Short mmCIF file of C-alpha atoms in Angstrom, two decimals:
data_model
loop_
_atom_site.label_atom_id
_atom_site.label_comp_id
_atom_site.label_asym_id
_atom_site.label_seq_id
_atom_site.Cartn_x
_atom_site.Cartn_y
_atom_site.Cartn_z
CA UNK A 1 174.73 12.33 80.90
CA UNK A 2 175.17 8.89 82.26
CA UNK A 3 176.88 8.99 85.80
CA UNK A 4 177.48 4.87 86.30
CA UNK A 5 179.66 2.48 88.32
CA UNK A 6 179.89 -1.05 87.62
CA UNK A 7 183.63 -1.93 87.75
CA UNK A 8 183.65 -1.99 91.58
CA UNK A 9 186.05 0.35 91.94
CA UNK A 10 186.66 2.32 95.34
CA UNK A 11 185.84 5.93 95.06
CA UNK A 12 185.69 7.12 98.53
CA UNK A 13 185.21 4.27 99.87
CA UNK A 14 182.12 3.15 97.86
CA UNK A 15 181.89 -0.30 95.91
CA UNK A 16 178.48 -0.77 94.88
CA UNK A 17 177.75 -1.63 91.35
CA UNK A 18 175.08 1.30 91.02
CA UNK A 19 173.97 3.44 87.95
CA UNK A 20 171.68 5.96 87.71
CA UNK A 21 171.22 7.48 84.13
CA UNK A 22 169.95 11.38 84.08
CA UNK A 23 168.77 10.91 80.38
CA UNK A 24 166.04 8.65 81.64
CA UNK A 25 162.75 10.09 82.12
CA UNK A 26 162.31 8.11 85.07
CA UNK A 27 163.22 10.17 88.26
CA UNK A 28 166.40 9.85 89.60
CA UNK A 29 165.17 8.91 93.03
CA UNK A 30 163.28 6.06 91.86
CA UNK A 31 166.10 4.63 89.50
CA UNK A 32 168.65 4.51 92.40
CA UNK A 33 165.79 3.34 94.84
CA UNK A 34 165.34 0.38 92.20
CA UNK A 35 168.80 -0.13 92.35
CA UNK A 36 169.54 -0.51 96.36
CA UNK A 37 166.32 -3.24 95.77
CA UNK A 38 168.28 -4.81 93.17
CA UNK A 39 171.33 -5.30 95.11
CA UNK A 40 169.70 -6.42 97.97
CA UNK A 41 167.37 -8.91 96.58
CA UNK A 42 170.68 -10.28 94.56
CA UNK A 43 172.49 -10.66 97.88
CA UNK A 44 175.16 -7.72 96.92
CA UNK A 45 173.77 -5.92 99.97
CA UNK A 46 172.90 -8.17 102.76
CA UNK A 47 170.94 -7.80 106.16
CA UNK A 48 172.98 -5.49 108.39
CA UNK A 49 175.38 -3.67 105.53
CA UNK A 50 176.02 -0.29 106.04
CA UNK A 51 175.18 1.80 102.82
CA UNK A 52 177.50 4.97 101.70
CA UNK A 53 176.30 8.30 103.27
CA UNK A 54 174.33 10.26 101.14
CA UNK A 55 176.86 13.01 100.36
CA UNK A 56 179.05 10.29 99.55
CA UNK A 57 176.97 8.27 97.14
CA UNK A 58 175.47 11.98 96.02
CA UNK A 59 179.41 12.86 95.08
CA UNK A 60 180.33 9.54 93.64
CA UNK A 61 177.48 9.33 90.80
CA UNK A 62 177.66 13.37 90.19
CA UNK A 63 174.02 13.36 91.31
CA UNK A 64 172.15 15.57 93.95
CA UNK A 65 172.31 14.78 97.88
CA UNK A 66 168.65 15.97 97.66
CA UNK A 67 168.03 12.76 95.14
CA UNK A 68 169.84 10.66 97.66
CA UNK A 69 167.85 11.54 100.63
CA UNK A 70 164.78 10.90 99.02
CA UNK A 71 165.46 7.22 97.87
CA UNK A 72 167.09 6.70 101.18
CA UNK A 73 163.98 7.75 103.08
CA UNK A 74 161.89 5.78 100.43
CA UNK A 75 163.76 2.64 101.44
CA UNK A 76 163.25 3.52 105.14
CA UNK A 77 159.70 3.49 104.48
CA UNK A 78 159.57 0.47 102.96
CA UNK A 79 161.78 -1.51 105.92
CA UNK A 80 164.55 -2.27 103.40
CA UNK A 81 166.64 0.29 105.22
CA UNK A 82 167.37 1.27 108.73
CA UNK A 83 168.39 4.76 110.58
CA UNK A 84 169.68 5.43 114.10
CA UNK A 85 171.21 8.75 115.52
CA UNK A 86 175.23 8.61 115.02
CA UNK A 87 175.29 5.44 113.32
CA UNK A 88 175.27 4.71 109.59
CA UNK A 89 172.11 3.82 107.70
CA UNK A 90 172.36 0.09 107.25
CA UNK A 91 170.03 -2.67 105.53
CA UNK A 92 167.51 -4.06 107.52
CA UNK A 93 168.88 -6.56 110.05
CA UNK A 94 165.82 -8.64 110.74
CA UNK A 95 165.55 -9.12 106.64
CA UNK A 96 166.09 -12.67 105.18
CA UNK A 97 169.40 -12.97 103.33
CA UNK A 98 169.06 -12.48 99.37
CA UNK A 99 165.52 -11.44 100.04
CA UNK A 100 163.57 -11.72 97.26
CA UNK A 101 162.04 -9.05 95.77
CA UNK A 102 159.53 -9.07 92.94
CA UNK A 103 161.04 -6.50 90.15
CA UNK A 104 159.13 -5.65 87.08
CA UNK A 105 160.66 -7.12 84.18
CA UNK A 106 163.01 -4.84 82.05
CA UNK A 107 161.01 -4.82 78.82
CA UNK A 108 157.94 -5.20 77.16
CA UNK A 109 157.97 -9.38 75.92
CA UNK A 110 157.93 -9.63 72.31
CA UNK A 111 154.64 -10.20 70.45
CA UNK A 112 155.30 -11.90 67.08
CA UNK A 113 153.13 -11.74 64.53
CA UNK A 114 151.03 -15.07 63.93
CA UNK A 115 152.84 -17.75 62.16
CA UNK A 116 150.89 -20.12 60.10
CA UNK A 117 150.90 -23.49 61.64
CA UNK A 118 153.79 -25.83 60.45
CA UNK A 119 152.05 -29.10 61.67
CA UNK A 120 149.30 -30.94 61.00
CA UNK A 121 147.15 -31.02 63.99
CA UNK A 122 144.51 -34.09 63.63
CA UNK A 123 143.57 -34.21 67.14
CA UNK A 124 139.74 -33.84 68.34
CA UNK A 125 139.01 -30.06 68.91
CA UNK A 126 142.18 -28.89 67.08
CA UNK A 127 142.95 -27.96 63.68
CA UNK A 128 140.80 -26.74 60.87
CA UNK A 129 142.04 -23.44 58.97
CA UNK A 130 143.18 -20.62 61.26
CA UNK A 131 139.74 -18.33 62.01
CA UNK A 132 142.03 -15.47 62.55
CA UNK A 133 143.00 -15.16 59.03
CA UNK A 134 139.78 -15.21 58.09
CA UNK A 135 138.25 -12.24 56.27
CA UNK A 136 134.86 -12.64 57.71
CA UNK A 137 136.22 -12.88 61.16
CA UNK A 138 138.22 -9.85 61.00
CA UNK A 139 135.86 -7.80 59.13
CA UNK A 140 133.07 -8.65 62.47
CA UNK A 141 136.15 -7.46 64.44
CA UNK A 142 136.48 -4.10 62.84
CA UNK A 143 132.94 -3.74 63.07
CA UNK A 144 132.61 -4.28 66.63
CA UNK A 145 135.07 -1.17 67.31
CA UNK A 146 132.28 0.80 65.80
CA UNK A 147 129.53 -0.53 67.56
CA UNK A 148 128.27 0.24 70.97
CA UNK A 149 127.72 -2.51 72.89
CA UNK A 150 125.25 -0.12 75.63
CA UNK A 151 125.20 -0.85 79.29
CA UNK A 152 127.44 -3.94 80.23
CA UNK A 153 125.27 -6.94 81.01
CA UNK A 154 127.00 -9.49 83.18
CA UNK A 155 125.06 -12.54 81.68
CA UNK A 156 126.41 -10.87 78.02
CA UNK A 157 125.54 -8.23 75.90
CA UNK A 158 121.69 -8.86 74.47
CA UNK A 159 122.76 -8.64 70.63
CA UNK A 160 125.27 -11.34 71.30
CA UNK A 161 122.42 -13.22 73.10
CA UNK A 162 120.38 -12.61 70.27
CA UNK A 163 123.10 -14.03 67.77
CA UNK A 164 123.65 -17.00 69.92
CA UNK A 165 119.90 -18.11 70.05
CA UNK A 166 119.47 -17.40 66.04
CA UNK A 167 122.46 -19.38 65.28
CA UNK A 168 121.18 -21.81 67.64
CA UNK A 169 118.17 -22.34 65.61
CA UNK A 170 119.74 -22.01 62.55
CA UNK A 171 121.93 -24.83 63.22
CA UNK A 172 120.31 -27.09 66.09
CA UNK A 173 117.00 -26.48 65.70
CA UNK A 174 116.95 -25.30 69.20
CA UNK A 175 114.04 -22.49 70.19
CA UNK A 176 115.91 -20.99 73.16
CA UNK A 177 114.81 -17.69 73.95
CA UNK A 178 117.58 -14.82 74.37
CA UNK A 179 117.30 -14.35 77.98
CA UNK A 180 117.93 -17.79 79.14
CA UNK A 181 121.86 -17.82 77.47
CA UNK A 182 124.21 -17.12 79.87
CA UNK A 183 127.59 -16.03 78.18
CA UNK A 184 130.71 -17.76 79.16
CA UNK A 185 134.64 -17.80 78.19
CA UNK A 186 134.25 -21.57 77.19
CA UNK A 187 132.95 -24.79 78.28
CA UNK A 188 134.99 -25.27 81.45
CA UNK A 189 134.04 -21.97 82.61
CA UNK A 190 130.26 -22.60 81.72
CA UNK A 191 130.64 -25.74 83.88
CA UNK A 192 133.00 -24.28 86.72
CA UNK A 193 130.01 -21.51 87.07
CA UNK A 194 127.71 -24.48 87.61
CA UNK A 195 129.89 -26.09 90.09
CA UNK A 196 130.10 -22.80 92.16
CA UNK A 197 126.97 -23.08 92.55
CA UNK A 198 126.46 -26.42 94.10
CA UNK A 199 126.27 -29.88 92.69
CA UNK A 200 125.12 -32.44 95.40
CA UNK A 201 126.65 -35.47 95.20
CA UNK A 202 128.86 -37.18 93.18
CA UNK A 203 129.44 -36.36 89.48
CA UNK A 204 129.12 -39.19 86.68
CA UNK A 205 131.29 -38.71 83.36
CA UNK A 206 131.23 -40.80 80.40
CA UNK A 207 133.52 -43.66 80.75
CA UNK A 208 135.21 -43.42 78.33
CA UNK A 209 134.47 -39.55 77.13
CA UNK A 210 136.29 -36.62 76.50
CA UNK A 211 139.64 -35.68 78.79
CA UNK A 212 138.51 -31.65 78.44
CA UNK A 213 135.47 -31.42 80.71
CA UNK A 214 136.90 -34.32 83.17
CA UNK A 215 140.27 -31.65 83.33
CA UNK A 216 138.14 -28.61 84.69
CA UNK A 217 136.59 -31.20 87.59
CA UNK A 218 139.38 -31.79 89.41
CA UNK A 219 138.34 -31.13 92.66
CA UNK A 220 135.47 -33.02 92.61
CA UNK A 221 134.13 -36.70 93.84
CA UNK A 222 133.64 -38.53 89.94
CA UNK A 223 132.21 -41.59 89.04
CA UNK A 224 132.28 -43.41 85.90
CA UNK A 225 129.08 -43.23 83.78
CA UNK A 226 128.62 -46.53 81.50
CA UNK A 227 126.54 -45.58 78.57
CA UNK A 228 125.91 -48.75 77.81
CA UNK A 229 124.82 -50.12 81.04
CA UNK A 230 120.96 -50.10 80.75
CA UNK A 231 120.54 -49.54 84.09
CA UNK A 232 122.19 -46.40 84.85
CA UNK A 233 122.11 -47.42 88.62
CA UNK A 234 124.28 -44.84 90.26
CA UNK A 235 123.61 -44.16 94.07
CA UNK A 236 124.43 -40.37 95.55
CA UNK A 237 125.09 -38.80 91.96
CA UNK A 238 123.99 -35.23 91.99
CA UNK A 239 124.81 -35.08 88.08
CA UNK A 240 125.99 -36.66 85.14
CA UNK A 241 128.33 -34.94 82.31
CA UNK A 242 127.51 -36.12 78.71
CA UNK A 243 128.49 -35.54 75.26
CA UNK A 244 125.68 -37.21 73.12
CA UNK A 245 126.15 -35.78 69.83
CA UNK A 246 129.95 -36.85 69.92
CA UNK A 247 130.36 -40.10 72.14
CA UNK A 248 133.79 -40.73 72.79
CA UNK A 249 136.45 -42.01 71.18
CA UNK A 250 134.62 -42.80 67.72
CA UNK A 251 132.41 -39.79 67.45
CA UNK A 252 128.98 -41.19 66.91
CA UNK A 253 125.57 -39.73 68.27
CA UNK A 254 124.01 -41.14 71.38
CA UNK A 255 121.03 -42.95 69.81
CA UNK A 256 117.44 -41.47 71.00
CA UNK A 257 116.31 -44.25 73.36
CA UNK A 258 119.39 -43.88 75.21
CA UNK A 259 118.70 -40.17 75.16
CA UNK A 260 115.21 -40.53 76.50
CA UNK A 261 116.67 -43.27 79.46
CA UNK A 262 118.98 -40.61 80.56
CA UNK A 263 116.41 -38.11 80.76
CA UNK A 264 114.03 -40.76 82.95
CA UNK A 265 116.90 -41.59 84.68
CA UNK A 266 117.70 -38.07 86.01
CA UNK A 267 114.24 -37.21 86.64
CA UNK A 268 113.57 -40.23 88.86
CA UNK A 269 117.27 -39.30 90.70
CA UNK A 270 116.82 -35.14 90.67
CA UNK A 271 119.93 -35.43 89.36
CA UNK A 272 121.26 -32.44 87.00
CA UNK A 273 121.99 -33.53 83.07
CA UNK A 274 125.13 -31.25 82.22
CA UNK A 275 124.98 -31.65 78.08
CA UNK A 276 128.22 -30.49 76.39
CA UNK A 277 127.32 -29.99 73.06
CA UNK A 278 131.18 -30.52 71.96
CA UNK A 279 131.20 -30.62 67.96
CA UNK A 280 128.06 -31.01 67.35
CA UNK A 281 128.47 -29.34 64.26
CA UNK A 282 130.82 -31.85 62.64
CA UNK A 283 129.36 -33.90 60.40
CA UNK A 284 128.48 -33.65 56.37
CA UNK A 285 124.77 -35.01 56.57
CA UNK A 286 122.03 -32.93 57.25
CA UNK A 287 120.69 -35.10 60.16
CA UNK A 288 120.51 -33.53 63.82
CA UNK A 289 119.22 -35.60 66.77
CA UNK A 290 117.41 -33.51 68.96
CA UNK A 291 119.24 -31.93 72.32
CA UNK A 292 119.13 -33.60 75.56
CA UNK A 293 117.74 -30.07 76.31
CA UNK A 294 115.35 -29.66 73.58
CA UNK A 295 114.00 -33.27 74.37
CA UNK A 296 113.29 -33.09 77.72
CA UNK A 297 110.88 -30.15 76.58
CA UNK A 298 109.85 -31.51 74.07
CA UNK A 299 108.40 -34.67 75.86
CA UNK A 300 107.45 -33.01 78.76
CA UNK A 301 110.41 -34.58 81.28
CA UNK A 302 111.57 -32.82 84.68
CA UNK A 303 114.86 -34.05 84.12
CA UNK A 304 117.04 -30.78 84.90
CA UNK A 305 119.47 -29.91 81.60
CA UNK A 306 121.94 -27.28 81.46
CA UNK A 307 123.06 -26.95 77.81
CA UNK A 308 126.83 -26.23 77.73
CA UNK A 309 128.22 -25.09 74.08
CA UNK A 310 131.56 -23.38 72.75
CA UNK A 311 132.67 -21.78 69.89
CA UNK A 312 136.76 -22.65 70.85
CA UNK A 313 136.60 -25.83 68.47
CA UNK A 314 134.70 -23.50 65.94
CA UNK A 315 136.70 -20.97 66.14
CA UNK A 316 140.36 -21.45 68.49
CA UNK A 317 141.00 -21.51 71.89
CA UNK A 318 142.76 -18.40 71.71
CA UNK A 319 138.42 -16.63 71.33
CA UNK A 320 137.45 -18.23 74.32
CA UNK A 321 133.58 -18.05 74.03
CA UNK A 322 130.67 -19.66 74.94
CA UNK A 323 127.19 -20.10 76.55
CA UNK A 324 125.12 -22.02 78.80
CA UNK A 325 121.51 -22.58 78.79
CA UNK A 326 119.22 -23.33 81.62
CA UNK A 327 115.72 -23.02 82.88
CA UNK A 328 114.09 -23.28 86.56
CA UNK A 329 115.61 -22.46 89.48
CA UNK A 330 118.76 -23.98 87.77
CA UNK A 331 118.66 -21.27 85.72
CA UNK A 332 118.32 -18.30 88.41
CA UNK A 333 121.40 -19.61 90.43
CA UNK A 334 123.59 -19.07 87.35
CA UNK A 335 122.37 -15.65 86.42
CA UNK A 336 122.55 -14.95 89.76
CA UNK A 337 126.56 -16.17 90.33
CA UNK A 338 127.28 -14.90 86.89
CA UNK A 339 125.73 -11.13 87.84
CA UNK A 340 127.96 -11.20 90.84
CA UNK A 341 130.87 -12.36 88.82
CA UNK A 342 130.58 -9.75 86.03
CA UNK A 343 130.78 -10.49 82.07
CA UNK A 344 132.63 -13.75 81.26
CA UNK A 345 134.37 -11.41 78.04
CA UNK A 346 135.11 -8.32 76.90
CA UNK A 347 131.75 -6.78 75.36
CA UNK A 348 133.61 -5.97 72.62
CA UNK A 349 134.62 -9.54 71.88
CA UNK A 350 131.27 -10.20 72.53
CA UNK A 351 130.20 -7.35 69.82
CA UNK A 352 132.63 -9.44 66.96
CA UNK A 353 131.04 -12.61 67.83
CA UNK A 354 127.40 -11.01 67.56
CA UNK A 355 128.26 -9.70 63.94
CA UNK A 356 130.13 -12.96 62.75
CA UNK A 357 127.45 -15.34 63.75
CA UNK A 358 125.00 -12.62 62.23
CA UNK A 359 126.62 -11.88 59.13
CA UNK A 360 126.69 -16.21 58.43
CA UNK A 361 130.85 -16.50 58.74
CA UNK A 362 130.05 -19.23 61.41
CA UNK A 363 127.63 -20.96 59.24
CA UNK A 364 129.75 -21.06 55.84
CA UNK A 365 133.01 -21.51 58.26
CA UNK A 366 130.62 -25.24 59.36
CA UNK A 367 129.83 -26.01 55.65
CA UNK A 368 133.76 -25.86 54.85
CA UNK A 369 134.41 -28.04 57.62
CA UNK A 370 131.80 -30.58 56.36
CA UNK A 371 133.36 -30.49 52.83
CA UNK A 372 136.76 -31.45 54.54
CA UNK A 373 134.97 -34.38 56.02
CA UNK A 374 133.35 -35.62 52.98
CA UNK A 375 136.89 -35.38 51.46
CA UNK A 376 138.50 -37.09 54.53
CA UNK A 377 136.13 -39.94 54.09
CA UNK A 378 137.44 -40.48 50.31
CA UNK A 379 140.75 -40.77 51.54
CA UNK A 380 140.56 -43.40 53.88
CA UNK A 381 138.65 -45.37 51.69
CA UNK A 382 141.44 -44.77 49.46
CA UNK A 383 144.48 -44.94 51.19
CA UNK A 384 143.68 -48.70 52.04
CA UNK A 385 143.51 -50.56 55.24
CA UNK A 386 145.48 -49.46 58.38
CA UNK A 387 146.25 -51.75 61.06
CA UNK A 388 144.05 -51.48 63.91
CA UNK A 389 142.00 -48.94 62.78
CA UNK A 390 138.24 -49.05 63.29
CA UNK A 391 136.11 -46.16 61.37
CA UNK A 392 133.02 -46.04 63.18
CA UNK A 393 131.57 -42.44 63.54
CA UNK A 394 133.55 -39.22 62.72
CA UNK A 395 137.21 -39.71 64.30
CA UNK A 396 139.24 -42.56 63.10
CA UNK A 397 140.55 -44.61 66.44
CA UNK A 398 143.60 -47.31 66.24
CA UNK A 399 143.65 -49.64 68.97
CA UNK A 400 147.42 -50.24 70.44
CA UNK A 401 149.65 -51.65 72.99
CA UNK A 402 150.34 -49.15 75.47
CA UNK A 403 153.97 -49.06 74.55
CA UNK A 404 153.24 -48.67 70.56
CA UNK A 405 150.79 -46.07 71.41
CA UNK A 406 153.80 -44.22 73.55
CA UNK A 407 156.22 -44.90 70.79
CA UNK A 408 153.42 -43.97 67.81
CA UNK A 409 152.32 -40.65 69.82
CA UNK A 410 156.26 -39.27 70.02
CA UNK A 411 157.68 -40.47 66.90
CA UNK A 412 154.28 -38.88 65.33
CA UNK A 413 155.26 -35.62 66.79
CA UNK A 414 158.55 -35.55 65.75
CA UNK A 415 157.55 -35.27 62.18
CA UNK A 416 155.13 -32.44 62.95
CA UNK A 417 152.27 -34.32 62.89
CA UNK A 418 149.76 -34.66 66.32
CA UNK A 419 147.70 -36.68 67.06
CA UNK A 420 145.03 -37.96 70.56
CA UNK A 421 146.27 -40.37 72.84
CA UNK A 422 143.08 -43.17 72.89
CA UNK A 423 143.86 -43.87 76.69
CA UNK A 424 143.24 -40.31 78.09
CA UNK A 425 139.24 -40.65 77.24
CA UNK A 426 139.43 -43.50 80.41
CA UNK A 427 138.88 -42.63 84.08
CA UNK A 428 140.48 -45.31 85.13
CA UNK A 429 140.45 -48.93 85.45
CA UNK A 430 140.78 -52.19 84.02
CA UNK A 431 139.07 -51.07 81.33
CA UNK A 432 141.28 -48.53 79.68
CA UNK A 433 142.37 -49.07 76.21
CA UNK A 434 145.40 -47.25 74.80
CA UNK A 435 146.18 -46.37 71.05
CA UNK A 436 145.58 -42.97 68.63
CA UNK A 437 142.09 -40.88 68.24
CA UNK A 438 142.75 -39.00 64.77
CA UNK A 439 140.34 -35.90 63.87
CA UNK A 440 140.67 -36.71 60.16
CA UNK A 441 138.60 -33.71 59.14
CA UNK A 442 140.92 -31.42 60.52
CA UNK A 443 142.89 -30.89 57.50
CA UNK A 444 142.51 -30.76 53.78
CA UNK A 445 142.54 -34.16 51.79
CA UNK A 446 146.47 -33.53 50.27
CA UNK A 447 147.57 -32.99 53.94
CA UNK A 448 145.78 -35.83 55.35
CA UNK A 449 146.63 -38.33 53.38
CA UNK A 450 150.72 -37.56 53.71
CA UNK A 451 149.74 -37.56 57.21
CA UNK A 452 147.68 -40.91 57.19
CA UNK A 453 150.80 -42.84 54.68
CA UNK A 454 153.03 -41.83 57.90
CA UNK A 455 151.02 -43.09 60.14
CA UNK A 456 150.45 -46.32 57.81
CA UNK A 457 154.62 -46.49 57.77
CA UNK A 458 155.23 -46.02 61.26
CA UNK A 459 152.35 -48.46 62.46
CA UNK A 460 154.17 -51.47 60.22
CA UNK A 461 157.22 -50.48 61.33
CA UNK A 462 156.32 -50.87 64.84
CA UNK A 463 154.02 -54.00 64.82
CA UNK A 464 156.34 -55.84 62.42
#
């Protein structure tokens, strides 16, 4: 039986819109407490109001007084309603009018099932096909609900450590044992851990380098880091961020001298080398230049690295995983912050990455990506020139006004096709240059070169 009354009609002298429903499984009480909220919060009931005696309200939704008396008394307790001998029980004076008050949401919010994308996403660290369709992903999922991941480890779970450091080796040629990966739920988390716990000094970023990083350092004093000054003369810089196996905007490797001057650099400043390792993975020749990390081993340099690597351009951002690598007393400050933090991710998440790295899905998931790039290359060599463009490393980058690239960047979007604005890789300054960074790889060749002839069509259209 539903007992309700939301036409505002008197009935002995009560003309609140309240409903109570007895075929609820929620208690009676609570629904009618939930109510008097309601109406207060909504400004129905405001500071002062006297509310219907409980016999009265009892009578007019064919409920018990007992029921009544309890949400009343609830309400009391909470300071939404007030008592006093001989006078009626009234809404709390001393409360702000239409008080707000935080009410769970009705219902559950929908969760569709995934869509498959309908755009073409050729911006850096997007696109490629959807991981989460993948059989070899979800096959390392179902396994992981069948594995026990032991005792939770704050700095991750040791078989995904183990996975980590074999794929590492696999694909870097980076010997890194286990114990010195510390998990993470990305990059910006591996380099917000660092942060918390301390960075003297200023911070140098790549001018111009990658927005993503720059994004999750907010808070902090930057400076702009000229790779191609030779000098690297930067005064009170407690560390520099880098991304030398994808330089932005073009994508090309930071050559090995320049490599080996950073290291010198930091080791004559005791500044700390933060090396993202963003997409290292993309490219379709064999060739690897060495880590900033493995090098300063490797030549013997005390130039403090902490490695910094994802698997959300890999993968999606929607796995947020990934690892940072340290040694020294570096090193025991993270473990130490992270073991006080807890695990970045769910061991079980952790589990499913473990068993896809192990089982090779990564590995063939980075050779399909490299065909796509050997096909993307065919394609611009075949699609014919493009005004502006300049095809030096692995993204393709077409230098603008700063009004076509505004124009070029929405009418793009419009027809489902995104695309990186050139000017957001700047930190500022005279120097900033403004235009489109296009992850050409990101797609297969049929797809990209649709996308690439409307690019072609809107760029003469807007520069004619």
């Amino acid at each position: 039986m539903v007992s309700k009354s939301r036409d505002d009609t008197q009935a002995e002298g009560i003309a609140l819109p309240v409903s109570v429903d007895k075929g609820l499984p929620t208690p009676l009480p609570d629904q009618l407490t939930q109510e008097l909220r309601r109406l207060t919060s909504e400004g129905t009931l405001r500071p002062g109001d006297a509310v219907p005696s409980s016999r009265r309200l009892a009578k007019h939704l064919g409920i018990s007084r007992g029921s009544v008396e309890t949400a009343y008394a609830q309400l009391v307790v909470e300071g939404f309603l007030v008592t006093a001998e001989r006078s009626a029980t009234r809404i709390n004076p001393d409360l702000p009018a239409a008080s707000t008050v935080v009410r769970p949401k009705s219902r559950i919010p929908d969760s569709p099932r995934r869509r498959l994308r309908n755009y073409v996403d050729l911006r850096p660290g997007f696109g490629g096909d959807d991981p989460l369709r993948e059989p070899a992903f979800r096959r390392a999922w179902r396994e992981s609900l069948d594995l026990d991941p032991g005792p939770i480890d704050p700095l991750g779970q040791p078989r995904a450590r183990w996975a980590i450091a074999d794929y590492l080796r696999l694909t870097r040629g980076m010997a890194i044992d286990p114990d010195e990966i510390i998990l993470t739920s990305g990059s910006r988390d591996g380099l917000r851990l660092l942060l918390s716990v301390g960075v003297p000094g200023a911070i140098a970023v790549e001018n111009p380098g990658f927005p993503g990083l720059r994004q999750a350092m907010s808070d902090q004093h930057l400076v702009p880091l000229d790779m191609g000054d030779s000098s690297l003369a930067l005064a009170d810089v407690g560390a520099a961020v880098v991304t030398p196996n994808h330089q932005f905007p073009h994508g090309t490797p930071m050559p090995v001298d320049q490599r080996a001057r950073l290291l010198d650099w930091a080791a004559r400043g005791d500044a700390i080398l933060i090396e993202d390792d963003y997409d290292s993975e993309a490219r379709f020749t064999r060739t690897v230049l060495p880590t900033l990390f493995d090098l300063a081993s490797s030549t013997g340099s005390s130039a403090q690295v902490v490695h910094i690597g994802t698997f959300s351009t890999l993968l999606t951002s929607a796995v947020s995983t990934g690892y940072v690598i340290a040694r020294g007393q570096v090193s025991e400050r993270l473990m130490s912050m992270r073991s006080a933090l807890g695990p970045a991710f769910s061991p079980i998440l952790q589990m499913a990455i473990a068993s896809y790295l192990g089982s090779g899905g990564l590995r063939r998931r980075i050779s399909r990506g490299r065909r796509r790039l050997r096909a993307a290359e065919e394609v611009v060599s075949e699609i014919g020139p493009i005004p502006g463009l300049a095809h030096d490393g692995r993204t393709l980058v077409i230098e603008t006004s700063e009004a076509q690239a505004a124009s070029l960047l929405r009418d793009l979007a419009d027809q489902g096709i995104l695309v990186a604005s050139l000017a957001r890789g700047w930190t500022g300054g005279d120097e900033v240059r403004h235009g489109l960074v296009i992850a050409h790889s990101n797609v297969e060749a049929p797809v990209l070169r649709e996308a690439l002839a409307v690019v072609k069509t809107l760029l003469s259209r807007i520069q004619s």
